PDB file of C-alpha atoms in Angstrom:
ATOM      1  CA  MET A  22     -28.945 -31.567  77.731  1.00  0.00           C
ATOM      2  CA  THR A  23     -32.040 -33.392  76.638  1.00  0.00           C
ATOM      3  CA  PHE A  24     -35.030 -31.461  75.490  1.00  0.00           C
ATOM      4  CA  PRO A  25     -38.581 -32.658  75.256  1.00  0.00           C
ATOM      5  CA  SER A  26     -39.888 -32.544  71.732  1.00  0.00           C
ATOM      6  CA  LEU A  27     -43.311 -31.908  70.030  1.00  0.00           C
ATOM      7  CA  SER A  28     -44.044 -35.552  70.202  1.00  0.00           C
ATOM      8  CA  ASP A  29     -43.578 -35.459  74.065  1.00  0.00           C
ATOM      9  CA  VAL A  30     -46.169 -32.710  74.184  1.00  0.00           C
ATOM     10  CA  GLU A  31     -48.471 -34.677  72.036  1.00  0.00           C
ATOM     11  CA  VAL A  32     -48.051 -37.710  74.339  1.00  0.00           C
ATOM     12  CA  ALA A  33     -48.833 -35.548  77.155  1.00  0.00           C
ATOM     13  CA  GLN A  34     -51.906 -34.294  75.656  1.00  0.00           C
ATOM     14  CA  LYS A  35     -53.261 -37.730  75.180  1.00  0.00           C
ATOM     15  CA  ARG A  36     -52.345 -38.741  78.776  1.00  0.00           C
ATOM     16  CA  ILE A  37     -54.064 -35.854  80.415  1.00  0.00           C
ATOM     17  CA  GLU A  38     -57.071 -35.270  78.143  1.00  0.00           C
ATOM     18  CA  ASN A  39     -59.484 -36.794  80.600  1.00  0.00           C
ATOM     19  CA  TYR A  40     -58.225 -34.778  83.536  1.00  0.00           C
ATOM     20  CA  VAL A  41     -57.800 -31.315  82.122  1.00  0.00           C
ATOM     21  CA  LEU A  42     -60.432 -28.731  80.984  1.00  0.00           C
ATOM     22  CA  ARG A  43     -60.209 -27.388  77.425  1.00  0.00           C
ATOM     23  CA  THR A  44     -60.030 -23.727  78.320  1.00  0.00           C
ATOM     24  CA  PRO A  45     -61.681 -21.132  76.075  1.00  0.00           C
ATOM     25  CA  ILE A  46     -60.268 -18.462  74.021  1.00  0.00           C
ATOM     26  CA  ILE A  47     -62.088 -15.020  74.213  1.00  0.00           C
ATOM     27  CA  GLU A  48     -61.886 -11.667  72.670  1.00  0.00           C
ATOM     28  CA  SER A  49     -63.363  -8.204  72.749  1.00  0.00           C
ATOM     29  CA  PRO A  50     -64.272  -6.385  69.471  1.00  0.00           C
ATOM     30  CA  ASP A  51     -64.065  -3.135  71.418  1.00  0.00           C
ATOM     31  CA  VAL A  52     -60.640  -3.814  72.790  1.00  0.00           C
ATOM     32  CA  ASN A  53     -59.415  -4.951  69.190  1.00  0.00           C
ATOM     33  CA  SER A  54     -60.727  -1.823  67.867  1.00  0.00           C
ATOM     34  CA  GLN A  55     -58.731   0.343  70.379  1.00  0.00           C
ATOM     35  CA  LEU A  56     -55.529  -1.600  69.989  1.00  0.00           C
ATOM     36  CA  GLY A  57     -55.455  -1.776  66.155  1.00  0.00           C
ATOM     37  CA  PHE A  58     -54.897  -5.532  66.120  1.00  0.00           C
ATOM     38  CA  ARG A  59     -56.793  -8.734  67.127  1.00  0.00           C
ATOM     39  CA  LEU A  60     -56.193  -9.892  70.721  1.00  0.00           C
ATOM     40  CA  LEU A  61     -57.065 -13.369  71.809  1.00  0.00           C
ATOM     41  CA  LEU A  62     -56.943 -14.476  75.423  1.00  0.00           C
ATOM     42  CA  LYS A  63     -56.351 -18.097  76.393  1.00  0.00           C
ATOM     43  CA  MET A  64     -58.171 -18.500  79.681  1.00  0.00           C
ATOM     44  CA  GLU A  65     -56.068 -20.806  81.729  1.00  0.00           C
ATOM     45  CA  SER A  66     -57.435 -19.125  84.774  1.00  0.00           C
ATOM     46  CA  PHE A  67     -60.462 -21.306  84.075  1.00  0.00           C
ATOM     47  CA  GLN A  68     -58.373 -24.553  84.344  1.00  0.00           C
ATOM     48  CA  ARG A  69     -58.795 -26.849  87.183  1.00  0.00           C
ATOM     49  CA  THR A  70     -57.154 -25.312  90.269  1.00  0.00           C
ATOM     50  CA  GLY A  71     -57.512 -21.901  88.513  1.00  0.00           C
ATOM     51  CA  SER A  72     -54.181 -22.156  86.688  1.00  0.00           C
ATOM     52  CA  PHE A  73     -52.211 -23.831  83.825  1.00  0.00           C
ATOM     53  CA  LYS A  74     -50.033 -25.491  86.460  1.00  0.00           C
ATOM     54  CA  PHE A  75     -52.615 -28.405  86.808  1.00  0.00           C
ATOM     55  CA  ARG A  76     -51.473 -29.594  83.279  1.00  0.00           C
ATOM     56  CA  GLY A  77     -47.860 -30.327  84.175  1.00  0.00           C
ATOM     57  CA  ALA A  78     -48.640 -31.663  87.648  1.00  0.00           C
ATOM     58  CA  ILE A  79     -51.187 -34.110  86.344  1.00  0.00           C
ATOM     59  CA  ASN A  80     -49.024 -35.277  83.466  1.00  0.00           C
ATOM     60  CA  LYS A  81     -46.093 -35.947  85.828  1.00  0.00           C
ATOM     61  CA  ILE A  82     -48.024 -37.602  88.530  1.00  0.00           C
ATOM     62  CA  SER A  83     -50.255 -39.737  86.389  1.00  0.00           C
ATOM     63  CA  LYS A  84     -47.110 -41.022  84.483  1.00  0.00           C
ATOM     64  CA  LEU A  85     -45.472 -41.832  87.947  1.00  0.00           C
ATOM     65  CA  VAL A  86     -48.390 -43.691  89.442  1.00  0.00           C
ATOM     66  CA  LYS A  87     -48.813 -45.693  86.190  1.00  0.00           C
ATOM     67  CA  THR A  88     -45.119 -46.721  85.729  1.00  0.00           C
ATOM     68  CA  GLN A  89     -43.889 -47.204  89.335  1.00  0.00           C
ATOM     69  CA  ILE A  90     -44.858 -47.325  92.885  1.00  0.00           C
ATOM     70  CA  CYS A  91     -45.426 -43.865  94.261  1.00  0.00           C
ATOM     71  CA  GLN A  92     -46.004 -43.491  97.982  1.00  0.00           C
ATOM     72  CA  GLY A  93     -46.632 -39.793  97.842  1.00  0.00           C
ATOM     73  CA  VAL A  94     -45.324 -36.530  96.353  1.00  0.00           C
ATOM     74  CA  VAL A  95     -43.564 -33.404  97.524  1.00  0.00           C
ATOM     75  CA  ALA A  96     -43.327 -29.947  95.801  1.00  0.00           C
ATOM     76  CA  PHE A  97     -42.296 -26.451  96.465  1.00  0.00           C
ATOM     77  CA  SER A  98     -44.351 -23.557  95.228  1.00  0.00           C
ATOM     78  CA  SER A  99     -45.504 -20.030  95.880  1.00  0.00           C
ATOM     79  CA  GLY A 100     -49.175 -21.159  95.262  1.00  0.00           C
ATOM     80  CA  ASN A 101     -50.292 -22.365  91.750  1.00  0.00           C
ATOM     81  CA  HIS A 102     -48.022 -25.352  91.278  1.00  0.00           C
ATOM     82  CA  ALA A 103     -48.777 -26.163  94.938  1.00  0.00           C
ATOM     83  CA  GLN A 104     -52.535 -26.470  94.068  1.00  0.00           C
ATOM     84  CA  GLY A 105     -51.794 -28.321  90.789  1.00  0.00           C
ATOM     85  CA  VAL A 106     -49.778 -30.966  92.576  1.00  0.00           C
ATOM     86  CA  ALA A 107     -52.183 -31.264  95.487  1.00  0.00           C
ATOM     87  CA  ALA A 108     -55.255 -31.713  93.071  1.00  0.00           C
ATOM     88  CA  ALA A 109     -53.393 -34.412  91.026  1.00  0.00           C
ATOM     89  CA  ALA A 110     -52.324 -36.175  94.030  1.00  0.00           C
ATOM     90  CA  LYS A 111     -55.846 -36.173  95.347  1.00  0.00           C
ATOM     91  CA  ILE A 112     -57.176 -37.617  92.096  1.00  0.00           C
ATOM     92  CA  PHE A 113     -54.764 -40.602  92.531  1.00  0.00           C
ATOM     93  CA  ASN A 114     -55.364 -40.833  96.262  1.00  0.00           C
ATOM     94  CA  ILE A 115     -51.717 -40.333  97.339  1.00  0.00           C
ATOM     95  CA  PRO A 116     -50.402 -37.900 100.012  1.00  0.00           C
ATOM     96  CA  ALA A 117     -48.789 -34.677  99.111  1.00  0.00           C
ATOM     97  CA  ILE A 118     -46.511 -32.300 101.073  1.00  0.00           C
ATOM     98  CA  ILE A 119     -46.193 -28.762  99.719  1.00  0.00           C
ATOM     99  CA  VAL A 120     -43.379 -26.334 100.771  1.00  0.00           C
ATOM    100  CA  MET A 121     -44.836 -22.728 100.556  1.00  0.00           C
ATOM    101  CA  PRO A 122     -43.530 -19.261 101.493  1.00  0.00           C
ATOM    102  CA  SER A 123     -45.231 -17.996 104.516  1.00  0.00           C
ATOM    103  CA  ASP A 124     -46.037 -14.711 102.733  1.00  0.00           C
ATOM    104  CA  ALA A 125     -47.863 -16.555  99.885  1.00  0.00           C
ATOM    105  CA  PRO A 126     -51.467 -15.294  99.368  1.00  0.00           C
ATOM    106  CA  GLU A 127     -53.665 -16.804 101.988  1.00  0.00           C
ATOM    107  CA  THR A 128     -56.223 -17.947  99.367  1.00  0.00           C
ATOM    108  CA  LYS A 129     -53.478 -20.133  97.652  1.00  0.00           C
ATOM    109  CA  ILE A 130     -52.383 -21.658 100.963  1.00  0.00           C
ATOM    110  CA  THR A 131     -55.965 -22.396 102.021  1.00  0.00           C
ATOM    111  CA  LYS A 132     -56.949 -23.858  98.607  1.00  0.00           C
ATOM    112  CA  THR A 133     -53.798 -26.146  98.739  1.00  0.00           C
ATOM    113  CA  ARG A 134     -54.773 -27.510 102.010  1.00  0.00           C
ATOM    114  CA  ASN A 135     -58.408 -28.040 100.845  1.00  0.00           C
ATOM    115  CA  TYR A 136     -57.036 -30.367  98.119  1.00  0.00           C
ATOM    116  CA  GLY A 137     -55.806 -32.505 101.011  1.00  0.00           C
ATOM    117  CA  ALA A 138     -52.125 -31.554 100.903  1.00  0.00           C
ATOM    118  CA  GLU A 139     -49.989 -30.954 104.071  1.00  0.00           C
ATOM    119  CA  VAL A 140     -48.435 -27.497 103.667  1.00  0.00           C
ATOM    120  CA  PHE A 141     -45.059 -26.635 105.185  1.00  0.00           C
ATOM    121  CA  LEU A 142     -44.421 -22.877 105.481  1.00  0.00           C
ATOM    122  CA  TYR A 143     -41.068 -21.411 105.332  1.00  0.00           C
ATOM    123  CA  ASP A 144     -39.667 -17.771 105.451  1.00  0.00           C
ATOM    124  CA  ARG A 145     -38.773 -16.749 101.878  1.00  0.00           C
ATOM    125  CA  LYS A 146     -36.042 -14.426 103.155  1.00  0.00           C
ATOM    126  CA  ASP A 147     -34.148 -17.014 105.129  1.00  0.00           C
ATOM    127  CA  GLY A 148     -35.269 -20.333 103.884  1.00  0.00           C
ATOM    128  CA  ASN A 149     -34.255 -22.534 100.860  1.00  0.00           C
ATOM    129  CA  ARG A 150     -37.426 -24.024  99.459  1.00  0.00           C
ATOM    130  CA  VAL A 151     -35.498 -26.509  97.372  1.00  0.00           C
ATOM    131  CA  ALA A 152     -33.326 -27.772 100.279  1.00  0.00           C
ATOM    132  CA  ILE A 153     -36.472 -28.069 102.408  1.00  0.00           C
ATOM    133  CA  ALA A 154     -38.253 -30.035  99.904  1.00  0.00           C
ATOM    134  CA  LYS A 155     -35.361 -32.334  99.202  1.00  0.00           C
ATOM    135  CA  GLN A 156     -34.983 -32.973 102.934  1.00  0.00           C
ATOM    136  CA  ILE A 157     -38.634 -33.955 103.052  1.00  0.00           C
ATOM    137  CA  GLN A 158     -38.121 -36.203 100.026  1.00  0.00           C
ATOM    138  CA  LYS A 159     -35.336 -37.932 101.751  1.00  0.00           C
ATOM    139  CA  ASP A 160     -37.197 -38.357 105.000  1.00  0.00           C
ATOM    140  CA  THR A 161     -40.540 -39.609 103.460  1.00  0.00           C
ATOM    141  CA  GLY A 162     -39.391 -41.400 100.199  1.00  0.00           C
ATOM    142  CA  TYR A 163     -41.907 -39.329  98.319  1.00  0.00           C
ATOM    143  CA  GLU A 164     -41.412 -38.207  94.659  1.00  0.00           C
ATOM    144  CA  LEU A 165     -40.340 -34.599  94.183  1.00  0.00           C
ATOM    145  CA  ILE A 166     -42.456 -32.875  91.606  1.00  0.00           C
ATOM    146  CA  PRO A 167     -40.464 -29.853  90.276  1.00  0.00           C
ATOM    147  CA  PRO A 168     -42.398 -26.748  89.069  1.00  0.00           C
ATOM    148  CA  TYR A 169     -40.455 -26.289  85.857  1.00  0.00           C
ATOM    149  CA  ASP A 170     -37.131 -28.035  85.202  1.00  0.00           C
ATOM    150  CA  ASP A 171     -38.651 -31.383  84.412  1.00  0.00           C
ATOM    151  CA  LEU A 172     -39.408 -33.174  81.039  1.00  0.00           C
ATOM    152  CA  ASP A 173     -42.913 -34.176  81.982  1.00  0.00           C
ATOM    153  CA  ILE A 174     -43.831 -30.911  83.507  1.00  0.00           C
ATOM    154  CA  LEU A 175     -42.760 -29.054  80.510  1.00  0.00           C
ATOM    155  CA  ALA A 176     -44.619 -31.327  78.173  1.00  0.00           C
ATOM    156  CA  GLY A 177     -47.791 -30.921  80.266  1.00  0.00           C
ATOM    157  CA  GLN A 178     -47.605 -27.157  80.101  1.00  0.00           C
ATOM    158  CA  GLY A 179     -46.951 -27.278  76.436  1.00  0.00           C
ATOM    159  CA  THR A 180     -50.434 -28.735  75.997  1.00  0.00           C
ATOM    160  CA  VAL A 181     -51.691 -25.166  76.204  1.00  0.00           C
ATOM    161  CA  ALA A 182     -50.105 -24.356  72.845  1.00  0.00           C
ATOM    162  CA  LEU A 183     -51.520 -27.584  71.186  1.00  0.00           C
ATOM    163  CA  GLU A 184     -55.004 -26.929  72.391  1.00  0.00           C
ATOM    164  CA  THR A 185     -54.658 -23.216  71.193  1.00  0.00           C
ATOM    165  CA  LEU A 186     -53.559 -24.118  67.635  1.00  0.00           C
ATOM    166  CA  LYS A 187     -56.240 -26.699  67.356  1.00  0.00           C
ATOM    167  CA  TYR A 188     -58.923 -24.137  68.258  1.00  0.00           C
ATOM    168  CA  LEU A 189     -57.445 -21.440  66.085  1.00  0.00           C
ATOM    169  CA  GLU A 190     -57.837 -23.813  63.042  1.00  0.00           C
ATOM    170  CA  THR A 191     -61.565 -24.059  63.671  1.00  0.00           C
ATOM    171  CA  ILE A 192     -61.922 -20.327  63.329  1.00  0.00           C
ATOM    172  CA  ASP A 193     -59.500 -19.978  60.503  1.00  0.00           C
ATOM    173  CA  CYS A 194     -57.233 -17.742  62.485  1.00  0.00           C
ATOM    174  CA  LYS A 195     -53.378 -17.487  62.401  1.00  0.00           C
ATOM    175  CA  ILE A 196     -51.540 -15.660  65.172  1.00  0.00           C
ATOM    176  CA  ASP A 197     -48.211 -13.950  64.793  1.00  0.00           C
ATOM    177  CA  THR A 198     -47.370 -13.489  68.450  1.00  0.00           C
ATOM    178  CA  PHE A 199     -47.788 -15.852  71.430  1.00  0.00           C
ATOM    179  CA  LEU A 200     -47.383 -14.257  74.891  1.00  0.00           C
ATOM    180  CA  THR A 201     -47.127 -15.984  78.323  1.00  0.00           C
ATOM    181  CA  PRO A 202     -45.962 -14.905  81.729  1.00  0.00           C
ATOM    182  CA  ILE A 203     -42.604 -16.292  82.930  1.00  0.00           C
ATOM    183  CA  SER A 204     -41.026 -17.238  86.170  1.00  0.00           C
ATOM    184  CA  GLY A 205     -39.092 -20.535  86.137  1.00  0.00           C
ATOM    185  CA  GLY A 206     -40.050 -20.884  82.487  1.00  0.00           C
ATOM    186  CA  GLY A 207     -42.203 -24.059  82.345  1.00  0.00           C
ATOM    187  CA  LEU A 208     -45.006 -22.629  80.507  1.00  0.00           C
ATOM    188  CA  MET A 209     -43.197 -20.822  77.673  1.00  0.00           C
ATOM    189  CA  SER A 210     -40.624 -23.510  77.195  1.00  0.00           C
ATOM    190  CA  GLY A 211     -43.284 -26.255  76.903  1.00  0.00           C
ATOM    191  CA  CYS A 212     -45.384 -24.172  74.481  1.00  0.00           C
ATOM    192  CA  ALA A 213     -42.257 -23.116  72.445  1.00  0.00           C
ATOM    193  CA  LEU A 214     -41.466 -26.789  71.896  1.00  0.00           C
ATOM    194  CA  ALA A 215     -44.923 -27.328  70.576  1.00  0.00           C
ATOM    195  CA  LEU A 216     -45.274 -24.063  68.499  1.00  0.00           C
ATOM    196  CA  ARG A 217     -41.745 -24.248  66.951  1.00  0.00           C
ATOM    197  CA  GLY A 218     -42.551 -27.753  65.865  1.00  0.00           C
ATOM    198  CA  ILE A 219     -45.725 -26.709  64.066  1.00  0.00           C
ATOM    199  CA  ASP A 220     -45.352 -23.083  63.091  1.00  0.00           C
ATOM    200  CA  PRO A 221     -41.891 -21.564  63.431  1.00  0.00           C
ATOM    201  CA  SER A 222     -43.063 -18.096  62.204  1.00  0.00           C
ATOM    202  CA  ILE A 223     -44.844 -17.216  65.428  1.00  0.00           C
ATOM    203  CA  ASN A 224     -43.122 -14.656  67.635  1.00  0.00           C
ATOM    204  CA  LEU A 225     -42.730 -16.205  71.183  1.00  0.00           C
ATOM    205  CA  VAL A 226     -42.552 -13.518  73.866  1.00  0.00           C
ATOM    206  CA  CYS A 227     -42.435 -14.046  77.588  1.00  0.00           C
ATOM    207  CA  VAL A 228     -43.328 -11.375  80.010  1.00  0.00           C
ATOM    208  CA  GLU A 229     -42.113 -10.569  83.535  1.00  0.00           C
ATOM    209  CA  PRO A 230     -42.508  -7.687  86.172  1.00  0.00           C
ATOM    210  CA  ASN A 231     -39.827  -5.046  85.215  1.00  0.00           C
ATOM    211  CA  ASP A 232     -37.906  -5.557  88.648  1.00  0.00           C
ATOM    212  CA  TYR A 233     -37.877  -9.339  88.217  1.00  0.00           C
ATOM    213  CA  ASN A 234     -36.865  -9.579  84.577  1.00  0.00           C
ATOM    214  CA  ASP A 235     -34.144 -12.229  84.970  1.00  0.00           C
ATOM    215  CA  THR A 236     -35.271 -14.077  82.011  1.00  0.00           C
ATOM    216  CA  GLU A 237     -35.350 -11.028  79.764  1.00  0.00           C
ATOM    217  CA  LEU A 238     -31.885 -10.051  80.756  1.00  0.00           C
ATOM    218  CA  SER A 239     -30.591 -13.630  80.531  1.00  0.00           C
ATOM    219  CA  LEU A 240     -31.878 -14.023  76.980  1.00  0.00           C
ATOM    220  CA  LEU A 241     -30.200 -10.798  75.985  1.00  0.00           C
ATOM    221  CA  GLN A 242     -26.988 -11.862  77.464  1.00  0.00           C
ATOM    222  CA  LYS A 243     -27.332 -15.384  76.330  1.00  0.00           C
ATOM    223  CA  LYS A 244     -26.606 -16.781  79.837  1.00  0.00           C
ATOM    224  CA  ARG A 245     -28.501 -17.312  83.005  1.00  0.00           C
ATOM    225  CA  ILE A 246     -28.161 -14.348  85.455  1.00  0.00           C
ATOM    226  CA  LYS A 247     -29.246 -13.781  89.005  1.00  0.00           C
ATOM    227  CA  LEU A 248     -31.103 -10.626  90.035  1.00  0.00           C
ATOM    228  CA  VAL A 249     -31.278  -9.249  93.529  1.00  0.00           C
ATOM    229  CA  PRO A 250     -34.519  -7.148  93.374  1.00  0.00           C
ATOM    230  CA  ASN A 251     -34.766  -4.108  95.575  1.00  0.00           C
ATOM    231  CA  ARG A 252     -38.559  -3.690  95.500  1.00  0.00           C
ATOM    232  CA  PRO A 253     -41.604  -5.899  95.773  1.00  0.00           C
ATOM    233  CA  SER A 254     -44.073  -6.755  93.010  1.00  0.00           C
ATOM    234  CA  ILE A 255     -47.727  -7.604  92.984  1.00  0.00           C
ATOM    235  CA  CYS A 256     -47.056 -10.607  90.809  1.00  0.00           C
ATOM    236  CA  ASP A 257     -46.369 -13.088  93.585  1.00  0.00           C
ATOM    237  CA  ALA A 258     -46.140 -16.070  91.133  1.00  0.00           C
ATOM    238  CA  LEU A 259     -43.177 -14.402  89.168  1.00  0.00           C
ATOM    239  CA  LEU A 260     -40.671 -13.595  91.740  1.00  0.00           C
ATOM    240  CA  LEU A 261     -37.758 -15.869  90.968  1.00  0.00           C
ATOM    241  CA  GLU A 262     -34.288 -14.335  90.729  1.00  0.00           C
ATOM    242  CA  THR A 263     -32.944 -16.719  87.972  1.00  0.00           C
ATOM    243  CA  PRO A 264     -34.442 -18.806  85.153  1.00  0.00           C
ATOM    244  CA  GLY A 265     -34.553 -22.563  85.353  1.00  0.00           C
ATOM    245  CA  LYS A 266     -31.558 -24.380  83.769  1.00  0.00           C
ATOM    246  CA  LEU A 267     -33.437 -26.636  81.424  1.00  0.00           C
ATOM    247  CA  THR A 268     -36.171 -24.010  80.611  1.00  0.00           C
ATOM    248  CA  PHE A 269     -33.517 -21.369  79.862  1.00  0.00           C
ATOM    249  CA  GLU A 270     -31.723 -23.492  77.438  1.00  0.00           C
ATOM    250  CA  ILE A 271     -34.974 -24.169  75.558  1.00  0.00           C
ATOM    251  CA  LEU A 272     -35.845 -20.608  75.526  1.00  0.00           C
ATOM    252  CA  LYS A 273     -32.467 -19.530  74.307  1.00  0.00           C
ATOM    253  CA  THR A 274     -32.380 -22.293  71.545  1.00  0.00           C
ATOM    254  CA  LEU A 275     -35.743 -21.671  70.246  1.00  0.00           C
ATOM    255  CA  GLY A 276     -35.476 -17.836  69.949  1.00  0.00           C
ATOM    256  CA  VAL A 277     -37.993 -16.808  72.658  1.00  0.00           C
ATOM    257  CA  ARG A 278     -37.813 -13.190  73.585  1.00  0.00           C
ATOM    258  CA  GLY A 279     -38.335 -11.515  76.916  1.00  0.00           C
ATOM    259  CA  ILE A 280     -40.068  -8.233  77.828  1.00  0.00           C
ATOM    260  CA  SER A 281     -41.089  -6.650  81.115  1.00  0.00           C
ATOM    261  CA  VAL A 282     -43.904  -4.489  82.373  1.00  0.00           C
ATOM    262  CA  THR A 283     -44.705  -2.256  85.287  1.00  0.00           C
ATOM    263  CA  ASP A 284     -47.038  -3.390  88.168  1.00  0.00           C
ATOM    264  CA  TYR A 285     -49.188  -0.458  87.106  1.00  0.00           C
ATOM    265  CA  SER A 286     -49.658  -2.005  83.633  1.00  0.00           C
ATOM    266  CA  THR A 287     -50.425  -5.263  85.216  1.00  0.00           C
ATOM    267  CA  GLN A 288     -53.056  -3.639  87.478  1.00  0.00           C
ATOM    268  CA  ASN A 289     -54.528  -1.798  84.532  1.00  0.00           C
ATOM    269  CA  ALA A 290     -54.683  -5.333  82.663  1.00  0.00           C
ATOM    270  CA  MET A 291     -56.556  -6.688  85.569  1.00  0.00           C
ATOM    271  CA  LYS A 292     -59.092  -3.910  85.445  1.00  0.00           C
ATOM    272  CA  ILE A 293     -59.590  -4.244  81.661  1.00  0.00           C
ATOM    273  CA  ALA A 294     -59.866  -8.025  82.008  1.00  0.00           C
ATOM    274  CA  PHE A 295     -62.693  -7.440  84.501  1.00  0.00           C
ATOM    275  CA  ASN A 296     -64.503  -4.607  82.786  1.00  0.00           C
ATOM    276  CA  GLU A 297     -64.085  -5.695  79.106  1.00  0.00           C
ATOM    277  CA  PHE A 298     -63.709  -9.432  79.253  1.00  0.00           C
ATOM    278  CA  LYS A 299     -65.704 -10.086  82.411  1.00  0.00           C
ATOM    279  CA  VAL A 300     -62.954 -12.215  84.040  1.00  0.00           C
ATOM    280  CA  VAL A 301     -60.962 -12.086  87.151  1.00  0.00           C
ATOM    281  CA  LEU A 302     -57.252 -12.573  86.947  1.00  0.00           C
ATOM    282  CA  GLU A 303     -54.539 -12.732  89.467  1.00  0.00           C
ATOM    283  CA  PRO A 304     -51.506 -10.228  88.661  1.00  0.00           C
ATOM    284  CA  SER A 305     -49.308 -12.991  87.364  1.00  0.00           C
ATOM    285  CA  GLY A 306     -52.183 -14.189  85.300  1.00  0.00           C
ATOM    286  CA  ALA A 307     -52.757 -10.673  83.726  1.00  0.00           C
ATOM    287  CA  ILE A 308     -49.230  -9.828  82.892  1.00  0.00           C
ATOM    288  CA  ALA A 309     -49.233 -11.163  79.225  1.00  0.00           C
ATOM    289  CA  LEU A 310     -52.349  -9.269  78.680  1.00  0.00           C
ATOM    290  CA  ALA A 311     -50.541  -6.209  80.142  1.00  0.00           C
ATOM    291  CA  ALA A 312     -47.775  -6.590  77.564  1.00  0.00           C
ATOM    292  CA  ALA A 313     -50.302  -6.774  74.760  1.00  0.00           C
ATOM    293  CA  LEU A 314     -51.942  -3.620  76.013  1.00  0.00           C
ATOM    294  CA  ASP A 315     -48.714  -1.780  76.318  1.00  0.00           C
ATOM    295  CA  LYS A 316     -47.990  -2.543  72.546  1.00  0.00           C
ATOM    296  CA  ASN A 317     -44.252  -2.479  73.348  1.00  0.00           C
ATOM    297  CA  PHE A 318     -43.183  -4.511  70.219  1.00  0.00           C
ATOM    298  CA  ASP A 319     -40.535  -3.631  67.603  1.00  0.00           C
ATOM    299  CA  TYR A 320     -42.978  -4.815  64.788  1.00  0.00           C
ATOM    300  CA  LYS A 321     -46.530  -4.319  64.119  1.00  0.00           C
ATOM    301  CA  PRO A 322     -48.544  -7.302  65.256  1.00  0.00           C
ATOM    302  CA  LYS A 323     -51.800  -8.383  63.495  1.00  0.00           C
ATOM    303  CA  CYS A 324     -53.089 -11.068  65.916  1.00  0.00           C
ATOM    304  CA  ILE A 325     -51.744 -11.730  69.382  1.00  0.00           C
ATOM    305  CA  LEU A 326     -52.710 -14.501  71.701  1.00  0.00           C
ATOM    306  CA  ALA A 327     -52.015 -13.890  75.385  1.00  0.00           C
ATOM    307  CA  VAL A 328     -52.146 -16.700  77.899  1.00  0.00           C
ATOM    308  CA  CYS A 329     -53.954 -15.660  81.068  1.00  0.00           C
ATOM    309  CA  SER A 330     -52.344 -18.069  83.260  1.00  0.00           C
ATOM    310  CA  GLY A 331     -54.170 -17.936  86.618  1.00  0.00           C
ATOM    311  CA  GLY A 332     -57.005 -16.466  88.536  1.00  0.00           C
ATOM    312  CA  ASN A 333     -56.203 -17.365  92.136  1.00  0.00           C
ATOM    313  CA  VAL A 334     -56.628 -13.976  93.772  1.00  0.00           C
ATOM    314  CA  ASP A 335     -58.008 -12.875  97.104  1.00  0.00           C
ATOM    315  CA  GLN A 336     -61.228 -11.123  96.613  1.00  0.00           C
ATOM    316  CA  ASN A 337     -60.296  -8.104  98.806  1.00  0.00           C
ATOM    317  CA  PHE A 338     -56.927  -7.699  97.218  1.00  0.00           C
ATOM    318  CA  PHE A 339     -58.477  -7.930  93.716  1.00  0.00           C
ATOM    319  CA  LYS A 340     -60.878  -5.158  94.547  1.00  0.00           C
ATOM    320  CA  GLU A 341     -58.265  -2.924  96.113  1.00  0.00           C
ATOM    321  CA  THR A 342     -55.990  -3.431  93.177  1.00  0.00           C
ATOM    322  CA  ILE A 343     -58.275  -2.572  90.416  1.00  0.00           C
ATOM    323  CA  SER A 344     -59.584   0.380  92.350  1.00  0.00           C
ATOM    324  CA  LYS A 345     -56.263   2.139  92.228  1.00  0.00           C
ATOM    325  CA  ILE A 346     -56.460   2.480  88.459  1.00  0.00           C
TER     326      ILE A 346
END
């Protein structure tokens, strides 16, 4: 199995630098004091389309349109990859068809359409999004843009880590822990390739809802497992039942650890993000912060960086969610 390398992430960074935003890293002295360690937040919720997913999508699509004829693109996603692909396709003036679950947050469906994409809705319980997308690919001749198991997607997501390390150098700060949410594994596997190539000492930890912790369990068992969750989670972007094939091999090989948190912890993180950091995060975008706040580590961290991966959340849902804490 071929892995991308640090050099692939560096090439991706150069390719997409004129399209992506350099998202800020923020902190709260009050929160640091309460935790007993320094906590930095990488605000990918401020990225174009409101999520880190734009990085991988623009890297993949910009490479496609510059190296071959691309009539259009098709993708499957619960929301953030959908918007990333739709926005990237719009930049290059090519059509996009996005397969999305009918129960995806309405704000994500609407925003995907607003970028000019055609949205194909399916029933998450009965439909197979991969099969649907592949059939559309066959019928249209469009290029399929996977959400994670793709070298160019991973390299694009890995630019989050390169950008982070470059900024940390300017403030003379060294982190000992790097936290990201995980579903298919594109963000952490891409970042792991970059971080292991530059500073192997950093603890790499991916975070899931505790009833959807397929990656955590797979890493413990050193093989991909499939879960059959028996309850819902507010983290709508993190509801896969098994890790990606390529991404899991990267995570396993590079020594990434998995942990899981409750929805209550995620709700609390959303509230703290709003009250202390003055930012709005969707549940999946707040879960890495939740893990940092839970302090569920078997070592004593000194400086943690948590990637806040997205902020695409319905206003009413957000208000209701943080009011419960």
